[in-house]
Structure formats: C-alpha cells, structure tokens
Short mmCIF file of C-alpha atoms and ligand atoms in Angstrom, two decimals:
data_model
loop_
_atom_site.label_atom_id
_atom_site.label_comp_id
_atom_site.label_asym_id
_atom_site.label_seq_id
_atom_site.Cartn_x
_atom_site.Cartn_y
_atom_site.Cartn_z
CA MET A 14 0.28 0.05 0.21
CA HIS A 15 1.40 3.39 -0.74
CA LYS A 16 2.08 5.93 2.12
CA LEU A 17 -0.16 8.61 2.39
CA ILE A 18 0.32 12.15 2.86
CA ILE A 19 -2.26 14.59 3.82
CA GLY A 20 -2.22 18.24 4.04
CA ASN A 21 -4.68 19.60 6.87
CA TRP A 22 -5.25 23.48 5.73
CA LYS A 23 -7.38 23.71 8.86
CA MET A 24 -8.69 27.60 8.97
CA ALA A 25 -5.29 29.14 8.00
CA LEU A 26 -6.03 30.44 4.85
CA GLY A 27 -8.60 32.23 3.62
CA TYR A 28 -10.60 31.48 0.01
CA LYS A 29 -8.23 33.19 -2.33
CA GLU A 30 -4.98 32.03 -0.28
CA SER A 31 -6.63 28.32 -0.82
CA VAL A 32 -6.92 28.81 -4.40
CA THR A 33 -3.51 29.95 -4.96
CA LEU A 34 -1.95 27.38 -2.82
CA ALA A 35 -3.91 24.45 -4.87
CA GLU A 36 -2.65 26.30 -8.34
CA ASN A 37 0.83 26.32 -6.80
CA LEU A 38 0.70 22.65 -5.71
CA VAL A 39 0.14 21.69 -9.17
CA LEU A 40 2.56 24.22 -10.72
CA SER A 41 5.01 22.79 -8.72
CA GLN A 42 4.91 19.46 -8.61
CA PRO A 43 8.63 17.82 -8.95
CA TYR A 44 9.44 15.77 -12.14
CA ARG A 45 9.77 12.46 -10.23
CA PRO A 46 7.30 9.59 -9.71
CA LEU A 47 4.94 9.92 -7.27
CA LEU A 48 5.25 6.97 -5.01
CA ALA A 49 3.02 8.33 -2.28
CA GLU A 50 -0.67 8.73 -2.44
CA VAL A 51 -1.25 12.87 -1.70
CA GLY A 52 -4.38 14.55 -0.78
CA VAL A 53 -5.29 18.18 0.50
CA CYS A 54 -7.85 19.38 2.93
CA PRO A 55 -8.81 22.79 2.51
CA SER A 56 -11.87 24.54 4.48
CA PHE A 57 -15.19 23.95 3.18
CA VAL A 58 -15.65 27.46 1.35
CA ALA A 59 -12.42 26.67 -0.44
CA LEU A 60 -13.50 22.79 -1.03
CA SER A 61 -15.26 23.23 -4.33
CA SER A 62 -12.85 25.54 -6.18
CA VAL A 63 -9.80 23.58 -4.92
CA ALA A 64 -11.24 20.36 -6.43
CA ASN A 65 -11.90 22.10 -9.66
CA ILE A 66 -8.29 23.28 -9.55
CA LEU A 67 -6.85 19.27 -8.72
CA GLU A 68 -9.28 17.44 -10.70
CA GLY A 69 -7.42 15.81 -13.06
CA THR A 70 -4.01 15.82 -11.43
CA ALA A 71 -2.17 13.39 -9.04
CA ILE A 72 -3.45 15.32 -5.93
CA PHE A 73 -6.56 14.02 -4.51
CA TRP A 74 -8.71 16.08 -2.25
CA GLY A 75 -11.25 16.02 1.07
CA ALA A 76 -12.78 17.37 4.00
CA GLN A 77 -11.86 18.54 7.48
CA ASP A 78 -14.93 17.28 9.15
CA ALA A 79 -18.58 16.98 8.43
CA THR A 80 -21.50 16.28 10.17
CA GLN A 81 -23.37 12.60 10.63
CA PHE A 82 -26.58 14.29 10.02
CA VAL A 83 -28.63 13.31 6.89
CA PRO A 84 -29.11 16.43 4.61
CA GLY A 85 -31.86 18.77 5.98
CA PRO A 86 -32.61 21.31 8.73
CA VAL A 87 -28.86 21.42 10.04
CA THR A 88 -27.99 24.97 10.01
CA GLY A 89 -24.00 25.44 9.70
CA GLY A 90 -23.72 21.68 9.00
CA THR A 91 -22.11 20.02 6.17
CA SER A 92 -23.41 17.00 4.79
CA LEU A 93 -21.26 13.93 4.07
CA GLU A 94 -23.40 13.74 0.75
CA SER A 95 -22.29 17.12 -0.23
CA LEU A 96 -18.44 15.89 -0.10
CA VAL A 97 -19.44 12.76 -1.97
CA GLU A 98 -20.85 15.43 -4.60
CA LEU A 99 -17.56 16.97 -4.59
CA ASP A 100 -15.46 14.22 -5.06
CA CYS A 101 -13.90 14.40 -1.79
CA ARG A 102 -11.81 11.18 -1.19
CA TYR A 103 -11.36 11.77 2.33
CA VAL A 104 -12.91 13.38 5.46
CA ILE A 105 -10.68 14.15 8.75
CA LEU A 106 -12.77 12.98 11.68
CA GLY A 107 -12.11 13.83 15.44
CA HIS A 108 -9.18 16.03 14.99
CA SER A 109 -8.06 17.34 18.31
CA GLU A 110 -8.77 20.72 17.41
CA ARG A 111 -12.19 20.03 16.61
CA ARG A 112 -12.57 17.96 20.14
CA GLN A 113 -10.57 21.00 22.46
CA LEU A 114 -12.78 23.83 20.41
CA PHE A 115 -15.69 22.34 19.66
CA GLY A 116 -16.24 19.69 22.33
CA GLU A 117 -16.26 16.68 19.83
CA THR A 118 -16.42 13.10 21.85
CA ASP A 119 -15.27 9.92 20.85
CA GLU A 120 -18.84 9.32 20.87
CA LEU A 121 -19.71 11.84 18.29
CA VAL A 122 -16.39 10.85 16.32
CA ARG A 123 -18.10 7.02 16.43
CA LEU A 124 -21.62 8.52 15.13
CA LYS A 125 -19.67 10.54 12.42
CA LEU A 126 -17.34 7.29 11.39
CA GLN A 127 -20.56 5.27 11.35
CA ALA A 128 -22.33 7.66 9.24
CA VAL A 129 -19.26 7.71 6.67
CA LEU A 130 -19.17 4.09 6.27
CA GLU A 131 -23.31 3.33 5.88
CA ARG A 132 -23.71 6.76 3.55
CA THR A 133 -20.45 6.84 1.50
CA ASN A 134 -17.32 5.52 0.06
CA LEU A 135 -15.40 8.51 1.53
CA ILE A 136 -11.92 7.25 3.41
CA PRO A 137 -12.55 8.37 6.92
CA ILE A 138 -9.06 9.62 8.55
CA VAL A 139 -9.66 9.02 12.44
CA CYS A 140 -7.67 11.23 14.55
CA VAL A 141 -6.41 9.93 18.15
CA GLY A 142 -3.45 10.93 20.61
CA GLU A 143 -2.48 12.30 23.74
CA THR A 144 -1.92 15.39 25.92
CA LEU A 145 1.62 16.06 27.25
CA ALA A 146 0.01 15.37 30.82
CA GLU A 147 -0.83 12.05 29.96
CA ARG A 148 2.34 10.92 28.21
CA GLU A 149 4.23 12.16 31.20
CA ALA A 150 1.85 10.04 33.72
CA GLY A 151 2.68 6.88 31.40
CA GLN A 152 -0.87 6.94 30.48
CA ALA A 153 -0.72 7.53 26.35
CA GLU A 154 -1.23 4.08 25.42
CA GLU A 155 -4.54 3.84 27.85
CA LYS A 156 -5.43 6.88 26.16
CA VAL A 157 -4.98 5.98 22.82
CA GLY A 158 -6.62 2.40 23.44
CA GLY A 159 -9.75 3.99 25.04
CA GLN A 160 -10.24 6.59 22.34
CA LEU A 161 -9.99 3.19 19.87
CA ARG A 162 -12.06 1.16 21.86
CA ALA A 163 -15.08 4.13 22.30
CA ILE A 164 -14.40 4.99 18.42
CA PHE A 165 -14.85 2.10 16.86
CA ASN A 166 -17.32 0.34 19.30
CA SER A 167 -20.22 -1.70 17.27
CA VAL A 168 -18.94 0.09 13.90
CA VAL A 169 -18.83 -2.36 11.14
CA VAL A 170 -15.74 -2.01 8.82
CA PRO A 171 -17.01 -3.51 5.75
CA ALA A 172 -14.52 -5.62 3.94
CA GLY A 173 -12.51 -3.83 1.36
CA ARG A 174 -13.40 -0.64 3.34
CA GLU A 175 -10.25 1.47 4.62
CA VAL A 176 -10.54 3.48 7.54
CA VAL A 177 -7.27 5.83 8.01
CA LEU A 178 -5.96 6.42 11.55
CA ALA A 179 -4.01 9.40 12.46
CA TYR A 180 -1.94 9.16 15.56
CA GLU A 181 -1.71 13.15 16.68
CA PRO A 182 0.09 13.72 19.93
CA ILE A 183 -1.67 16.65 20.98
CA TRP A 184 1.38 18.23 22.56
CA ALA A 185 2.90 18.12 18.95
CA ILE A 186 0.40 19.53 17.05
CA GLY A 187 1.50 23.29 15.85
CA THR A 188 4.07 23.38 18.60
CA GLY A 189 6.96 22.50 16.87
CA LYS A 190 7.74 19.52 19.13
CA THR A 191 7.67 16.32 17.21
CA SER A 192 7.46 12.90 18.50
CA THR A 193 10.65 11.28 18.16
CA PRO A 194 10.37 8.55 15.20
CA THR A 195 10.91 5.79 17.90
CA GLN A 196 8.08 7.26 20.31
CA ALA A 197 5.78 7.72 17.04
CA GLU A 198 6.65 4.22 15.90
CA ALA A 199 5.95 2.58 19.04
CA MET A 200 2.46 4.04 19.48
CA HIS A 201 1.70 3.05 15.75
CA HIS A 202 2.46 -0.40 16.35
CA PHE A 203 0.17 -0.43 19.56
CA ILE A 204 -2.31 1.27 17.40
CA ARG A 205 -1.99 -1.77 14.98
CA GLN A 206 -2.15 -3.98 17.65
CA PHE A 207 -5.04 -2.80 19.19
CA LEU A 208 -7.06 -2.59 15.72
CA LYS A 209 -6.17 -6.02 15.01
CA GLU A 210 -7.76 -7.14 18.24
CA LEU A 211 -10.97 -5.30 17.55
CA GLY A 212 -10.69 -7.13 14.04
CA ILE A 213 -9.76 -4.08 12.03
CA GLU A 214 -6.76 -4.52 9.82
CA GLY A 215 -5.12 -2.95 6.89
CA ASN A 216 -5.17 0.08 7.89
CA ARG A 217 -2.52 2.80 7.30
CA ILE A 218 -1.56 4.92 10.32
CA LEU A 219 -0.46 8.33 9.95
CA TYR A 220 1.63 10.66 11.90
CA GLY A 221 0.68 14.32 12.75
CA GLY A 222 2.33 16.77 14.81
CA SER A 223 4.98 19.46 13.71
CA VAL A 224 6.16 17.44 10.49
CA LYS A 225 8.45 19.32 8.83
CA PRO A 226 10.62 18.44 5.49
CA GLU A 227 13.68 17.64 8.02
CA ASN A 228 11.88 15.09 10.30
CA ALA A 229 9.57 13.88 7.48
CA GLY A 230 11.96 11.19 5.97
CA GLN A 231 12.82 9.74 9.31
CA LEU A 232 9.29 9.44 10.14
CA LEU A 233 8.03 7.46 6.99
CA SER A 234 10.76 5.46 7.04
CA GLN A 235 9.31 3.68 10.15
CA PRO A 236 7.79 0.36 9.80
CA ASN A 237 4.43 1.03 11.04
CA ILE A 238 4.19 4.89 10.06
CA ASP A 239 2.18 4.92 6.82
CA GLY A 240 2.18 8.32 6.02
CA LEU A 241 1.86 11.55 7.55
CA LEU A 242 -0.94 14.30 8.43
CA VAL A 243 0.55 17.52 7.71
CA GLY A 244 -0.71 20.75 9.38
CA GLY A 245 1.96 24.06 9.17
CA ALA A 246 4.22 22.82 6.88
CA SER A 247 1.36 21.77 4.11
CA LEU A 248 0.68 25.65 3.72
CA SER A 249 3.51 26.07 1.33
CA ALA A 250 3.99 24.15 -1.71
CA ASP A 251 7.87 23.77 -1.81
CA SER A 252 7.35 22.57 2.00
CA PHE A 253 4.61 20.16 0.96
CA TRP A 254 6.11 18.70 -1.88
CA SER A 255 9.60 18.44 -0.02
CA ILE A 256 7.32 16.27 2.66
CA VAL A 257 5.87 13.97 -0.11
CA PHE A 258 9.56 13.51 -1.57
CA ALA A 259 11.37 13.11 1.60
C1 PEP B 322 -2.52 18.84 12.53
O1 PEP B 322 -3.18 19.89 11.66
O2 PEP B 322 -3.05 17.75 11.93
C2 PEP B 322 -1.08 18.85 12.60
C3 PEP B 322 -0.27 17.74 12.85
O3 PEP B 322 -0.65 20.13 12.28
P1 PEP B 322 0.96 20.51 12.59
O4 PEP B 322 1.65 20.05 11.24
O5 PEP B 322 0.97 22.03 12.30
O6 PEP B 322 1.65 19.98 13.96
#
C-alpha cells in the first residue's frame, strides 16, 4: 500500500489563499515519480474551487470534518453527501482541534465514522492522540486505546473499506515539538495491534504533529508509519512537496 501524505489546511487560509496554494501545488509538482498518495483538506468554503483545480492531477482532496446528519435542517452543517458530490476522497474525523474547540467526543466521532461507512465511500481519517500530561503520566497508550475502543465500538467496517488512523499527540500539534520517530513508531505499533484485536486490519496509520521537511523522512522510514498528516508545513507548496519526496 502506498504511503499517504495529507495536508490539513485547517482554517489557516482564506478562500483566495487556498486557491493560490492549490494552483501552486499543481504548478510546482516535481517531475519525479510520485510514490505516495497525496491529498489536501482545505476549508469548506474553498473545497469546491480547490477540487476544480486539482481534478485530473495526482492530488486528491478531502474535508476536515462533516456532520453525521443526513441533508436537511441542520444550520451550519456540512453533509457527507455534499462531500461526495464534490468528489472528495477523504474526510478527517475527530481532529484534536475539533475536540478541544468544539467539544467533540469519542461518541460523536463514532457516529460520524458510522455515517461515513454506511452512507458514502469516503475514506475516513480518524484522529487519536494523548495530551502532554497523559504522556508524562505514562498513560499515552491507555488514552489512545480508550479512544479507539470507544470510536470503533459497534462500528462495522465493511470488507474492502479502509479506515485511515492518524496518531496525533496533542502536545506536538502546531507546537514545533515532534514525537521522536521511535516514540511515534511505538504508538503506531500499539495502534495496529489494538485494531487487530478489534478485528480491524489493513489500515494505514498516519503520524501528525509538527511534521516538517527535516523530520518527514525519518518518520516515514518507520515500519508502522504509513504516512503523515501535515498541518503548518502543508501551507507552502515547496514545503509540502519536500515532505512528500522526503
Ligand atoms: C494537524 O493539523 O493535523 C497537525 C499535525 O498540525 P501541525 O503539522 O501544524 O502540527
């Protein structure tokens, strides 16, 4: 399976900046064989225009979130069905910023995951990760295992469907502090074993948290790191391509 590199543009860019970045990504793609699967997740307002720019290129696109509700009276919501209409390939679920700023819980992430699997063919990218206090207390695996157990509780992953996991230690997101490749590899190995016990196999497990061109290669060389979820360093075409070709 190819490594998967996803750029999460968060709310960092306005509409016009997102369009410019998408255009720059296409224009500056290095003339080298692309061995990884590459995607970007712009904000909702830019998604349609970015999709038009990326259509027919090697770059896929997806959304940073969606509601679990079917289309209807949900003010401010974005339905999974509308993401399918835009030919999204991915939807990120349970990013720690959604949890911290919008109060999303494991149960809500579970409902969203179930909805994605039942109603769409989108690839969900499910985020998990511990806080610094939890890591320092030696509770990182307990926290991540608890999240996985709650999110996958009674969720049926149909044969042939991929659920991508993203391990994003909260203390490493946007802070410049990166998990060492050894720390990240240990957690990825734990996640893979844990999912196996839940009967879920064949997942790509991405690492996210202050990934940069300088550390991407070492992280990607770990046997259980199947790709990267990149925030800040995906906001420039040069740095994103340097990570993809690290
Ligand atoms: C993220 O947004 O998922 C992320 C990992 O951000 P950053 O790379 O900026 O730490």
